[in-house]
Amino acid sequence: MVTEHEAMGRAIALAARGLGTTSPNPVVGCLLLDPDGEVVGEGFHVYAGGPHAEIVALAQAGKRARGGTAVVTLEPCNHTGRTGPCAQALIAAGIRRVVIAVDDPTPVATGGAETLRAAGIEIETGMRREEAEAGNVAWLTAVRRGRPFVTWKFAATLDGRSAAADGTSMWITSEPARADVHRLRATVDAIIVGVGTVLADDPQLTVRYLRDGSLAIKQPLRVVADSAGRTPAKARVRDAAAESWIATAAAVGAGPDGRLDLSALLTELYARGIRAALLEGGPTLAGAFLAAGLVDRVVGYVAPKLLGTGRAALVDAGIGTIAEAIDLDLTDVAQVGADLRFTATLRQKPSDNSARPETGMKEL
């Protein structure tokens, strides 16, 4: 027998297994308890278009779900997309009680709790809400703002250099740290770099080196912010290993400085189904994103090395004095190989550079 609180913890852990494969849908986990509190079914949403977490759990439970409790990380959907409404499936299965961590913020999919209540099912919301929101932060942020959740990832020496004076940067961090970056890439829908990084390093920007037996990798969209279209025809980012988009100012729109409009870039990515994006380089593009208030999270890998000179990890972030410094709240610090990885959120609320969409959907 497990408590509902324990069941929600398991559901949150299950939901995390869908990171990187469900977009533009959220990650969702569900546990079903019979009337005696025994687990009779569990599931998570694996990929867009596939069965939702509740449907997977109901299939496992069968008739044992009748009279039981559904514990789910996100409010059951109330609409028909590529799959049917989960609220109706729970009603048909004879569920007596539904415990929900987070209300669905999308206008199309919301209303599941009301439908369940109208059918006589007992509803509780808000259980372990903060944990469930943290696990689904990219999707929730994206649908509330109408742009992808952006994580800026960088690697630097202890004195903040991303390359030596001669331009060399391979390798600043250790092999374990580089493998960790690939695990991070596997959780997002797009990887964004500037054309300067492409010209200097010719990166492939794909997910590699995963050896943990996880689900088949869905390669993120490779996005090059290239105002003037300078990406070479033979650049590795154009190969067949993953889909690519060379985003030019002519195609996306230009800002006041004539360069690519970053807000418009993110709006277009959202329209393409991108909910989580990883900003990887370089220092100028990262500075432009930060100056525009378009970064939500920072993941930094700091190597125990000193260069003294060379390219800085960040430039031109629109900061002229110490009072304008961007304050971060550290959420995690860990040693990865010889390096230190820190994860942080921006303390001040990033600018909401686009309106909330009129018709967000839980499943597209």
mmCIF file of C-alpha atoms in Angstrom:
data_model
loop_
_atom_site.group_PDB
_atom_site.id
_atom_site.type_symbol
_atom_site.label_atom_id
_atom_site.label_comp_id
_atom_site.label_asym_id
_atom_site.label_seq_id
_atom_site.Cartn_x
_atom_site.Cartn_y
_atom_site.Cartn_z
ATOM 1 C CA MET A 1 0.000 0.000 0.000
ATOM 2 C CA VAL A 2 1.260 3.492 -0.866
ATOM 3 C CA THR A 3 0.013 6.903 0.144
ATOM 4 C CA GLU A 4 -1.233 9.359 -2.456
ATOM 5 C CA HIS A 5 1.733 11.596 -1.625
ATOM 6 C CA GLU A 6 4.142 8.744 -2.373
ATOM 7 C CA ALA A 7 2.217 7.889 -5.532
ATOM 8 C CA MET A 8 2.553 11.464 -6.766
ATOM 9 C CA GLY A 9 6.314 11.296 -6.235
ATOM 10 C CA ARG A 10 6.438 8.189 -8.393
ATOM 11 C CA ALA A 11 4.249 9.872 -11.028
ATOM 12 C CA ILE A 12 6.613 12.866 -11.146
ATOM 13 C CA ALA A 13 9.581 10.532 -11.626
ATOM 14 C CA LEU A 14 7.735 8.700 -14.413
ATOM 15 C CA ALA A 15 6.889 11.964 -16.158
ATOM 16 C CA ALA A 16 10.578 12.890 -16.357
ATOM 17 C CA ARG A 17 11.205 9.851 -18.567
ATOM 18 C CA GLY A 18 9.362 11.630 -21.377
ATOM 19 C CA LEU A 19 11.680 14.649 -21.454
ATOM 20 C CA GLY A 20 12.870 15.279 -24.999
ATOM 21 C CA THR A 21 10.343 13.033 -26.771
ATOM 22 C CA THR A 22 6.873 14.433 -26.016
ATOM 23 C CA SER A 23 7.048 17.942 -27.463
ATOM 24 C CA PRO A 24 4.899 19.858 -28.236
ATOM 25 C CA ASN A 25 3.050 17.945 -25.512
ATOM 26 C CA PRO A 26 3.925 18.092 -21.806
ATOM 27 C CA VAL A 27 5.587 15.362 -19.796
ATOM 28 C CA VAL A 28 2.977 13.590 -17.657
ATOM 29 C CA GLY A 29 3.052 10.674 -15.228
ATOM 30 C CA CYS A 30 0.152 8.748 -13.696
ATOM 31 C CA LEU A 31 -0.334 6.090 -11.009
ATOM 32 C CA LEU A 32 -3.568 4.193 -10.377
ATOM 33 C CA LEU A 33 -4.387 2.915 -6.907
ATOM 34 C CA ASP A 34 -7.126 0.384 -6.183
ATOM 35 C CA PRO A 35 -9.574 0.991 -3.285
ATOM 36 C CA ASP A 36 -7.057 -0.585 -0.885
ATOM 37 C CA GLY A 37 -4.254 1.760 -1.939
ATOM 38 C CA GLU A 38 -2.298 -0.801 -3.970
ATOM 39 C CA VAL A 39 -0.690 0.277 -7.235
ATOM 40 C CA VAL A 40 -2.530 -1.398 -10.116
ATOM 41 C CA GLY A 41 -1.259 0.661 -13.037
ATOM 42 C CA GLU A 42 1.268 3.315 -13.963
ATOM 43 C CA GLY A 43 2.352 5.122 -17.088
ATOM 44 C CA PHE A 44 3.895 8.194 -18.640
ATOM 45 C CA HIS A 45 3.456 10.056 -21.907
ATOM 46 C CA VAL A 46 6.229 8.804 -24.193
ATOM 47 C CA TYR A 47 5.779 10.693 -27.468
ATOM 48 C CA ALA A 48 3.413 13.159 -29.133
ATOM 49 C CA GLY A 49 0.559 11.294 -30.761
ATOM 50 C CA GLY A 50 0.996 8.303 -28.482
ATOM 51 C CA PRO A 51 -1.231 7.339 -25.554
ATOM 52 C CA HIS A 52 -1.307 9.714 -22.615
ATOM 53 C CA ALA A 53 -0.078 8.667 -19.190
ATOM 54 C CA GLU A 54 -3.600 8.000 -17.896
ATOM 55 C CA ILE A 55 -4.415 5.723 -20.838
ATOM 56 C CA VAL A 56 -1.230 3.691 -20.345
ATOM 57 C CA ALA A 57 -1.994 3.264 -16.630
ATOM 58 C CA LEU A 58 -5.640 2.323 -17.287
ATOM 59 C CA ALA A 59 -4.547 -0.321 -19.812
ATOM 60 C CA GLN A 60 -2.322 -1.896 -17.150
ATOM 61 C CA ALA A 61 -4.959 -1.761 -14.456
ATOM 62 C CA GLY A 62 -7.937 -3.026 -16.418
ATOM 63 C CA LYS A 63 -10.935 -3.743 -14.154
ATOM 64 C CA ARG A 64 -8.794 -3.239 -11.041
ATOM 65 C CA ALA A 65 -9.036 0.527 -11.588
ATOM 66 C CA ARG A 66 -12.774 0.577 -10.759
ATOM 67 C CA GLY A 67 -13.446 2.405 -7.510
ATOM 68 C CA GLY A 68 -9.798 3.463 -7.264
ATOM 69 C CA THR A 69 -7.750 6.665 -7.369
ATOM 70 C CA ALA A 70 -5.825 8.223 -10.250
ATOM 71 C CA VAL A 71 -2.763 10.248 -9.221
ATOM 72 C CA VAL A 72 -1.578 12.398 -12.129
ATOM 73 C CA THR A 73 0.989 15.178 -12.497
ATOM 74 C CA LEU A 74 -1.119 17.317 -14.869
ATOM 75 C CA GLU A 75 -4.870 17.837 -15.074
ATOM 76 C CA PRO A 76 -6.360 15.154 -17.367
ATOM 77 C CA CYS A 77 -7.111 16.567 -20.811
ATOM 78 C CA ASN A 78 -10.669 17.369 -21.819
ATOM 79 C CA HIS A 79 -10.405 17.469 -25.603
ATOM 80 C CA THR A 80 -9.902 15.186 -28.560
ATOM 81 C CA GLY A 81 -6.616 15.640 -30.393
ATOM 82 C CA ARG A 82 -4.681 12.718 -31.844
ATOM 83 C CA THR A 83 -6.004 10.785 -28.846
ATOM 84 C CA GLY A 84 -9.270 10.967 -26.948
ATOM 85 C CA PRO A 85 -9.941 12.943 -23.753
ATOM 86 C CA CYS A 86 -8.382 11.351 -20.672
ATOM 87 C CA ALA A 87 -11.124 12.745 -18.426
ATOM 88 C CA GLN A 88 -13.723 10.626 -20.220
ATOM 89 C CA ALA A 89 -11.477 7.562 -20.085
ATOM 90 C CA LEU A 90 -11.158 7.902 -16.299
ATOM 91 C CA ILE A 91 -14.932 8.237 -15.960
ATOM 92 C CA ALA A 92 -15.526 5.163 -18.120
ATOM 93 C CA ALA A 93 -13.043 3.151 -16.021
ATOM 94 C CA GLY A 94 -15.000 3.844 -12.833
ATOM 95 C CA ILE A 95 -12.338 5.905 -11.085
ATOM 96 C CA ARG A 96 -13.675 7.297 -7.786
ATOM 97 C CA ARG A 97 -11.030 9.946 -6.996
ATOM 98 C CA VAL A 98 -8.445 11.926 -8.998
ATOM 99 C CA VAL A 99 -5.455 13.683 -7.418
ATOM 100 C CA ILE A 100 -3.843 16.346 -9.641
ATOM 101 C CA ALA A 101 -0.558 18.175 -9.085
ATOM 102 C CA VAL A 102 -0.848 20.987 -11.682
ATOM 103 C CA ASP A 103 -3.840 22.513 -13.481
ATOM 104 C CA ASP A 104 -3.572 22.511 -17.284
ATOM 105 C CA PRO A 105 -2.988 26.136 -18.401
ATOM 106 C CA THR A 106 -3.976 25.638 -22.054
ATOM 107 C CA PRO A 107 -7.465 26.840 -22.997
ATOM 108 C CA VAL A 108 -8.220 23.862 -25.253
ATOM 109 C CA ALA A 109 -7.147 21.022 -22.956
ATOM 110 C CA THR A 110 -8.255 22.505 -19.624
ATOM 111 C CA GLY A 111 -11.571 21.627 -17.986
ATOM 112 C CA GLY A 112 -10.800 18.002 -17.225
ATOM 113 C CA ALA A 113 -11.226 18.508 -13.493
ATOM 114 C CA GLU A 114 -14.635 20.137 -14.007
ATOM 115 C CA THR A 115 -15.756 17.258 -16.226
ATOM 116 C CA LEU A 116 -14.652 14.738 -13.614
ATOM 117 C CA ARG A 117 -16.432 16.599 -10.813
ATOM 118 C CA ALA A 118 -19.618 16.742 -12.887
ATOM 119 C CA ALA A 119 -19.428 12.945 -13.158
ATOM 120 C CA GLY A 120 -19.344 12.630 -9.364
ATOM 121 C CA ILE A 121 -15.606 11.993 -9.048
ATOM 122 C CA GLU A 122 -13.782 13.476 -6.052
ATOM 123 C CA ILE A 123 -10.978 15.858 -7.087
ATOM 124 C CA GLU A 124 -7.950 17.133 -5.188
ATOM 125 C CA THR A 125 -5.505 19.548 -6.819
ATOM 126 C CA GLY A 126 -2.130 20.948 -5.843
ATOM 127 C CA MET A 127 -0.467 17.859 -4.351
ATOM 128 C CA ARG A 128 3.317 18.281 -4.706
ATOM 129 C CA ARG A 129 2.598 21.082 -7.167
ATOM 130 C CA GLU A 130 6.013 22.732 -6.907
ATOM 131 C CA GLU A 131 7.854 19.494 -7.706
ATOM 132 C CA ALA A 132 5.555 18.661 -10.599
ATOM 133 C CA GLU A 133 5.885 22.174 -12.044
ATOM 134 C CA ALA A 134 9.679 21.955 -11.790
ATOM 135 C CA GLY A 135 9.628 18.699 -13.756
ATOM 136 C CA ASN A 136 7.437 20.232 -16.450
ATOM 137 C CA VAL A 137 8.867 23.751 -16.308
ATOM 138 C CA ALA A 138 9.828 23.988 -19.985
ATOM 139 C CA TRP A 139 6.374 23.122 -21.307
ATOM 140 C CA LEU A 140 4.518 25.182 -18.704
ATOM 141 C CA THR A 141 6.704 28.233 -19.354
ATOM 142 C CA ALA A 142 6.355 27.858 -23.103
ATOM 143 C CA VAL A 143 2.560 27.629 -23.210
ATOM 144 C CA ARG A 144 2.176 30.507 -20.755
ATOM 145 C CA ARG A 145 4.457 32.832 -22.745
ATOM 146 C CA GLY A 146 4.088 31.637 -26.295
ATOM 147 C CA ARG A 147 7.840 31.027 -26.705
ATOM 148 C CA PRO A 148 10.208 28.165 -25.886
ATOM 149 C CA PHE A 149 11.831 27.802 -22.484
ATOM 150 C CA VAL A 150 15.476 28.736 -23.119
ATOM 151 C CA THR A 151 18.459 27.235 -21.282
ATOM 152 C CA TRP A 152 21.842 28.835 -21.894
ATOM 153 C CA LYS A 153 24.620 26.261 -21.642
ATOM 154 C CA PHE A 154 28.270 27.244 -21.596
ATOM 155 C CA ALA A 155 31.652 25.778 -20.733
ATOM 156 C CA ALA A 156 34.464 27.905 -19.336
ATOM 157 C CA THR A 157 37.664 27.898 -17.352
ATOM 158 C CA LEU A 158 37.713 29.029 -13.747
ATOM 159 C CA ASP A 159 38.582 32.536 -14.937
ATOM 160 C CA GLY A 160 35.638 32.656 -17.337
ATOM 161 C CA ARG A 161 37.351 31.899 -20.667
ATOM 162 C CA SER A 162 35.662 29.785 -23.352
ATOM 163 C CA ALA A 163 38.728 29.698 -25.626
ATOM 164 C CA ALA A 164 42.442 30.423 -25.443
ATOM 165 C CA ALA A 165 44.135 33.434 -27.033
ATOM 166 C CA ASP A 166 44.801 31.447 -30.232
ATOM 167 C CA GLY A 167 41.105 30.479 -30.486
ATOM 168 C CA THR A 168 41.508 26.851 -29.396
ATOM 169 C CA SER A 169 38.744 25.514 -27.155
ATOM 170 C CA MET A 170 38.897 21.687 -27.467
ATOM 171 C CA TRP A 171 38.675 20.593 -24.820
ATOM 172 C CA ILE A 172 38.081 22.965 -21.933
ATOM 173 C CA THR A 173 35.953 20.476 -19.991
ATOM 174 C CA SER A 174 36.412 16.779 -19.286
ATOM 175 C CA GLU A 175 34.882 13.856 -21.168
ATOM 176 C CA PRO A 176 32.303 13.210 -18.400
ATOM 177 C CA ALA A 177 31.154 16.830 -18.668
ATOM 178 C CA ARG A 178 30.851 16.563 -22.447
ATOM 179 C CA ALA A 179 28.780 13.387 -22.074
ATOM 180 C CA ASP A 180 26.603 15.227 -19.587
ATOM 181 C CA VAL A 181 25.966 17.925 -22.196
ATOM 182 C CA HIS A 182 24.652 15.268 -24.564
ATOM 183 C CA ARG A 183 22.228 14.102 -21.888
ATOM 184 C CA LEU A 184 21.104 17.723 -21.555
ATOM 185 C CA ARG A 185 20.669 17.990 -25.326
ATOM 186 C CA ALA A 186 18.484 14.891 -25.282
ATOM 187 C CA THR A 187 15.906 16.713 -23.112
ATOM 188 C CA VAL A 188 15.285 19.650 -25.487
ATOM 189 C CA ASP A 189 13.566 20.197 -28.827
ATOM 190 C CA ALA A 190 16.089 22.564 -30.393
ATOM 191 C CA ILE A 191 19.742 23.607 -30.092
ATOM 192 C CA ILE A 192 20.530 27.216 -30.996
ATOM 193 C CA VAL A 193 23.943 28.599 -31.967
ATOM 194 C CA GLY A 194 25.170 31.686 -33.757
ATOM 195 C CA VAL A 195 26.796 31.635 -37.160
ATOM 196 C CA GLY A 196 30.082 32.674 -35.528
ATOM 197 C CA THR A 197 30.195 29.352 -33.668
ATOM 198 C CA VAL A 198 29.488 27.469 -36.897
ATOM 199 C CA LEU A 199 32.294 29.289 -38.726
ATOM 200 C CA ALA A 200 34.771 28.849 -35.870
ATOM 201 C CA ASP A 201 34.046 25.299 -34.684
ATOM 202 C CA ASP A 202 31.851 23.604 -37.326
ATOM 203 C CA PRO A 203 29.827 21.715 -34.678
ATOM 204 C CA GLN A 204 27.401 18.935 -35.585
ATOM 205 C CA LEU A 205 24.972 19.753 -32.740
ATOM 206 C CA THR A 206 23.516 16.268 -32.357
ATOM 207 C CA VAL A 207 22.912 14.000 -29.375
ATOM 208 C CA ARG A 208 25.633 11.371 -29.057
ATOM 209 C CA TYR A 209 27.442 9.256 -26.469
ATOM 210 C CA LEU A 210 24.346 8.087 -24.578
ATOM 211 C CA ARG A 211 25.003 4.667 -23.013
ATOM 212 C CA ASP A 212 22.305 4.453 -20.337
ATOM 213 C CA GLY A 213 19.745 2.356 -22.204
ATOM 214 C CA SER A 214 17.296 5.273 -22.464
ATOM 215 C CA LEU A 215 14.591 5.625 -25.111
ATOM 216 C CA ALA A 216 15.559 6.063 -28.741
ATOM 217 C CA ILE A 217 16.879 9.552 -29.276
ATOM 218 C CA LYS A 218 14.784 12.142 -31.045
ATOM 219 C CA GLN A 219 17.374 14.538 -32.409
ATOM 220 C CA PRO A 220 16.696 18.197 -31.597
ATOM 221 C CA LEU A 221 16.209 20.727 -34.373
ATOM 222 C CA ARG A 222 19.513 22.488 -35.101
ATOM 223 C CA VAL A 223 19.005 26.253 -35.347
ATOM 224 C CA VAL A 224 21.677 28.658 -36.590
ATOM 225 C CA ALA A 225 21.033 32.344 -35.885
ATOM 226 C CA ASP A 226 22.563 33.678 -39.089
ATOM 227 C CA SER A 227 21.413 37.220 -39.869
ATOM 228 C CA ALA A 228 23.119 37.456 -43.255
ATOM 229 C CA GLY A 229 23.049 33.796 -44.342
ATOM 230 C CA ARG A 230 26.772 33.065 -43.978
ATOM 231 C CA THR A 231 26.482 29.381 -42.964
ATOM 232 C CA PRO A 232 28.648 27.389 -45.419
ATOM 233 C CA ALA A 233 26.930 24.864 -47.673
ATOM 234 C CA LYS A 234 29.239 22.116 -46.373
ATOM 235 C CA ALA A 235 28.900 22.962 -42.680
ATOM 236 C CA ARG A 236 28.243 19.900 -40.521
ATOM 237 C CA VAL A 237 25.118 21.519 -39.164
ATOM 238 C CA ARG A 238 23.624 21.007 -42.647
ATOM 239 C CA ASP A 239 24.261 17.241 -42.740
ATOM 240 C CA ALA A 240 21.568 14.553 -42.633
ATOM 241 C CA ALA A 241 22.096 13.626 -38.975
ATOM 242 C CA ALA A 242 19.250 15.902 -37.837
ATOM 243 C CA GLU A 243 16.889 18.548 -39.157
ATOM 244 C CA SER A 244 18.332 22.067 -39.402
ATOM 245 C CA TRP A 245 17.040 25.595 -39.819
ATOM 246 C CA ILE A 246 19.319 28.443 -40.865
ATOM 247 C CA ALA A 247 17.386 31.407 -39.470
ATOM 248 C CA THR A 248 18.175 34.619 -41.354
ATOM 249 C CA ALA A 249 16.999 38.174 -40.760
ATOM 250 C CA ALA A 250 15.346 38.138 -44.173
ATOM 251 C CA ALA A 251 13.228 35.115 -43.241
ATOM 252 C CA VAL A 252 12.500 35.839 -39.577
ATOM 253 C CA GLY A 253 12.745 39.611 -39.307
ATOM 254 C CA ALA A 254 15.366 42.095 -38.191
ATOM 255 C CA GLY A 255 15.657 44.037 -34.977
ATOM 256 C CA PRO A 256 16.574 47.731 -34.682
ATOM 257 C CA ASP A 257 20.250 46.873 -35.181
ATOM 258 C CA GLY A 258 19.538 45.043 -38.447
ATOM 259 C CA ARG A 259 20.372 41.682 -36.934
ATOM 260 C CA LEU A 260 18.063 38.743 -36.456
ATOM 261 C CA ASP A 261 15.083 39.534 -34.213
ATOM 262 C CA LEU A 262 15.542 37.006 -31.402
ATOM 263 C CA SER A 263 12.027 37.410 -30.044
ATOM 264 C CA ALA A 264 10.611 36.704 -33.503
ATOM 265 C CA LEU A 265 12.947 33.703 -33.761
ATOM 266 C CA LEU A 266 11.518 32.185 -30.577
ATOM 267 C CA THR A 267 7.950 32.920 -31.654
ATOM 268 C CA GLU A 268 8.582 31.048 -34.907
ATOM 269 C CA LEU A 269 10.162 28.140 -33.036
ATOM 270 C CA TYR A 270 7.098 27.929 -30.788
ATOM 271 C CA ALA A 271 4.892 27.800 -33.881
ATOM 272 C CA ARG A 272 7.042 24.883 -35.082
ATOM 273 C CA GLY A 273 6.283 22.931 -31.897
ATOM 274 C CA ILE A 274 9.490 23.778 -30.026
ATOM 275 C CA ARG A 275 8.870 24.057 -26.290
ATOM 276 C CA ALA A 276 12.421 23.732 -24.883
ATOM 277 C CA ALA A 277 15.544 25.142 -26.516
ATOM 278 C CA LEU A 278 19.212 24.907 -25.572
ATOM 279 C CA LEU A 279 21.302 27.984 -26.368
ATOM 280 C CA GLU A 280 24.871 26.778 -26.856
ATOM 281 C CA GLY A 281 26.838 29.566 -28.426
ATOM 282 C CA GLY A 282 28.619 31.682 -28.733
ATOM 283 C CA PRO A 283 29.272 34.450 -26.206
ATOM 284 C CA THR A 284 27.836 37.239 -28.383
ATOM 285 C CA LEU A 285 24.574 35.423 -29.103
ATOM 286 C CA ALA A 286 24.252 34.475 -25.428
ATOM 287 C CA GLY A 287 24.745 38.118 -24.490
ATOM 288 C CA ALA A 288 22.046 39.189 -26.938
ATOM 289 C CA PHE A 289 19.579 36.638 -25.529
ATOM 290 C CA LEU A 290 20.308 37.743 -21.964
ATOM 291 C CA ALA A 291 20.048 41.430 -22.849
ATOM 292 C CA ALA A 292 16.642 40.749 -24.419
ATOM 293 C CA GLY A 293 15.412 38.872 -21.330
ATOM 294 C CA LEU A 294 15.012 35.634 -23.275
ATOM 295 C CA VAL A 295 17.007 33.233 -21.066
ATOM 296 C CA ASP A 296 15.167 31.233 -18.402
ATOM 297 C CA ARG A 297 17.887 28.962 -17.038
ATOM 298 C CA VAL A 298 21.687 28.761 -17.069
ATOM 299 C CA VAL A 299 23.737 25.559 -16.996
ATOM 300 C CA GLY A 300 27.448 26.229 -16.691
ATOM 301 C CA TYR A 301 30.352 23.756 -16.784
ATOM 302 C CA VAL A 302 33.429 25.242 -15.112
ATOM 303 C CA ALA A 303 36.778 23.533 -15.601
ATOM 304 C CA PRO A 304 39.617 23.778 -13.027
ATOM 305 C CA LYS A 305 41.852 25.563 -15.533
ATOM 306 C CA LEU A 306 43.182 29.102 -15.957
ATOM 307 C CA LEU A 307 43.918 30.835 -19.258
ATOM 308 C CA GLY A 308 44.372 34.462 -18.253
ATOM 309 C CA THR A 309 43.396 35.670 -21.702
ATOM 310 C CA GLY A 310 41.269 34.533 -24.623
ATOM 311 C CA ARG A 311 37.585 34.644 -25.514
ATOM 312 C CA ALA A 312 35.197 35.333 -22.637
ATOM 313 C CA ALA A 313 32.229 33.006 -22.118
ATOM 314 C CA LEU A 314 29.811 35.948 -22.302
ATOM 315 C CA VAL A 315 29.969 39.383 -23.941
ATOM 316 C CA ASP A 316 27.627 42.277 -24.680
ATOM 317 C CA ALA A 317 24.791 41.346 -22.323
ATOM 318 C CA GLY A 318 23.691 44.973 -22.001
ATOM 319 C CA ILE A 319 25.248 45.447 -18.557
ATOM 320 C CA GLY A 320 27.114 48.675 -17.874
ATOM 321 C CA THR A 321 27.412 48.746 -14.102
ATOM 322 C CA ILE A 322 27.422 46.321 -11.182
ATOM 323 C CA ALA A 323 23.907 47.416 -10.237
ATOM 324 C CA GLU A 324 22.683 46.001 -13.567
ATOM 325 C CA ALA A 325 24.239 42.568 -13.013
ATOM 326 C CA ILE A 326 21.957 39.635 -13.755
ATOM 327 C CA ASP A 327 21.407 37.845 -10.461
ATOM 328 C CA LEU A 328 20.998 34.076 -10.487
ATOM 329 C CA ASP A 329 19.479 31.651 -8.017
ATOM 330 C CA LEU A 330 21.488 28.439 -7.870
ATOM 331 C CA THR A 331 19.268 25.372 -7.955
ATOM 332 C CA ASP A 332 21.947 22.675 -8.272
ATOM 333 C CA VAL A 333 25.720 22.341 -8.002
ATOM 334 C CA ALA A 334 27.451 19.061 -8.854
ATOM 335 C CA GLN A 335 30.887 17.754 -9.743
ATOM 336 C CA VAL A 336 30.971 16.071 -13.151
ATOM 337 C CA GLY A 337 34.302 14.433 -13.771
ATOM 338 C CA ALA A 338 36.953 17.026 -12.965
ATOM 339 C CA ASP A 339 34.542 19.894 -13.610
ATOM 340 C CA LEU A 340 31.855 21.726 -11.685
ATOM 341 C CA ARG A 341 28.344 22.002 -13.133
ATOM 342 C CA PHE A 342 25.959 24.578 -11.800
ATOM 343 C CA THR A 343 22.336 25.131 -12.704
ATOM 344 C CA ALA A 344 20.621 28.426 -11.987
ATOM 345 C CA THR A 345 17.528 30.428 -12.802
ATOM 346 C CA LEU A 346 17.409 34.152 -13.432
ATOM 347 C CA ARG A 347 16.236 35.937 -10.313
ATOM 348 C CA GLN A 348 14.522 38.751 -12.171
ATOM 349 C CA LYS A 349 11.601 37.627 -14.309
ATOM 350 C CA PRO A 350 12.644 37.344 -17.965
ATOM 351 C CA SER A 351 10.763 39.702 -20.285
ATOM 352 C CA ASP A 352 7.614 38.238 -21.762
ATOM 353 C CA ASN A 353 8.359 39.161 -25.339
ATOM 354 C CA SER A 354 5.305 37.540 -26.868
ATOM 355 C CA ALA A 355 1.669 37.262 -25.992
ATOM 356 C CA ARG A 356 0.204 34.121 -24.555
ATOM 357 C CA PRO A 357 -1.189 32.021 -27.387
ATOM 358 C CA GLU A 358 -4.951 32.073 -27.895
ATOM 359 C CA THR A 359 -5.266 28.353 -28.481
ATOM 360 C CA GLY A 360 -2.500 26.366 -26.806
ATOM 361 C CA MET A 361 -3.087 22.629 -26.839
ATOM 362 C CA LYS A 362 -2.014 19.798 -24.576
ATOM 363 C CA GLU A 363 -1.655 17.596 -27.638
ATOM 364 C CA LEU A 364 -0.959 18.871 -31.133
#
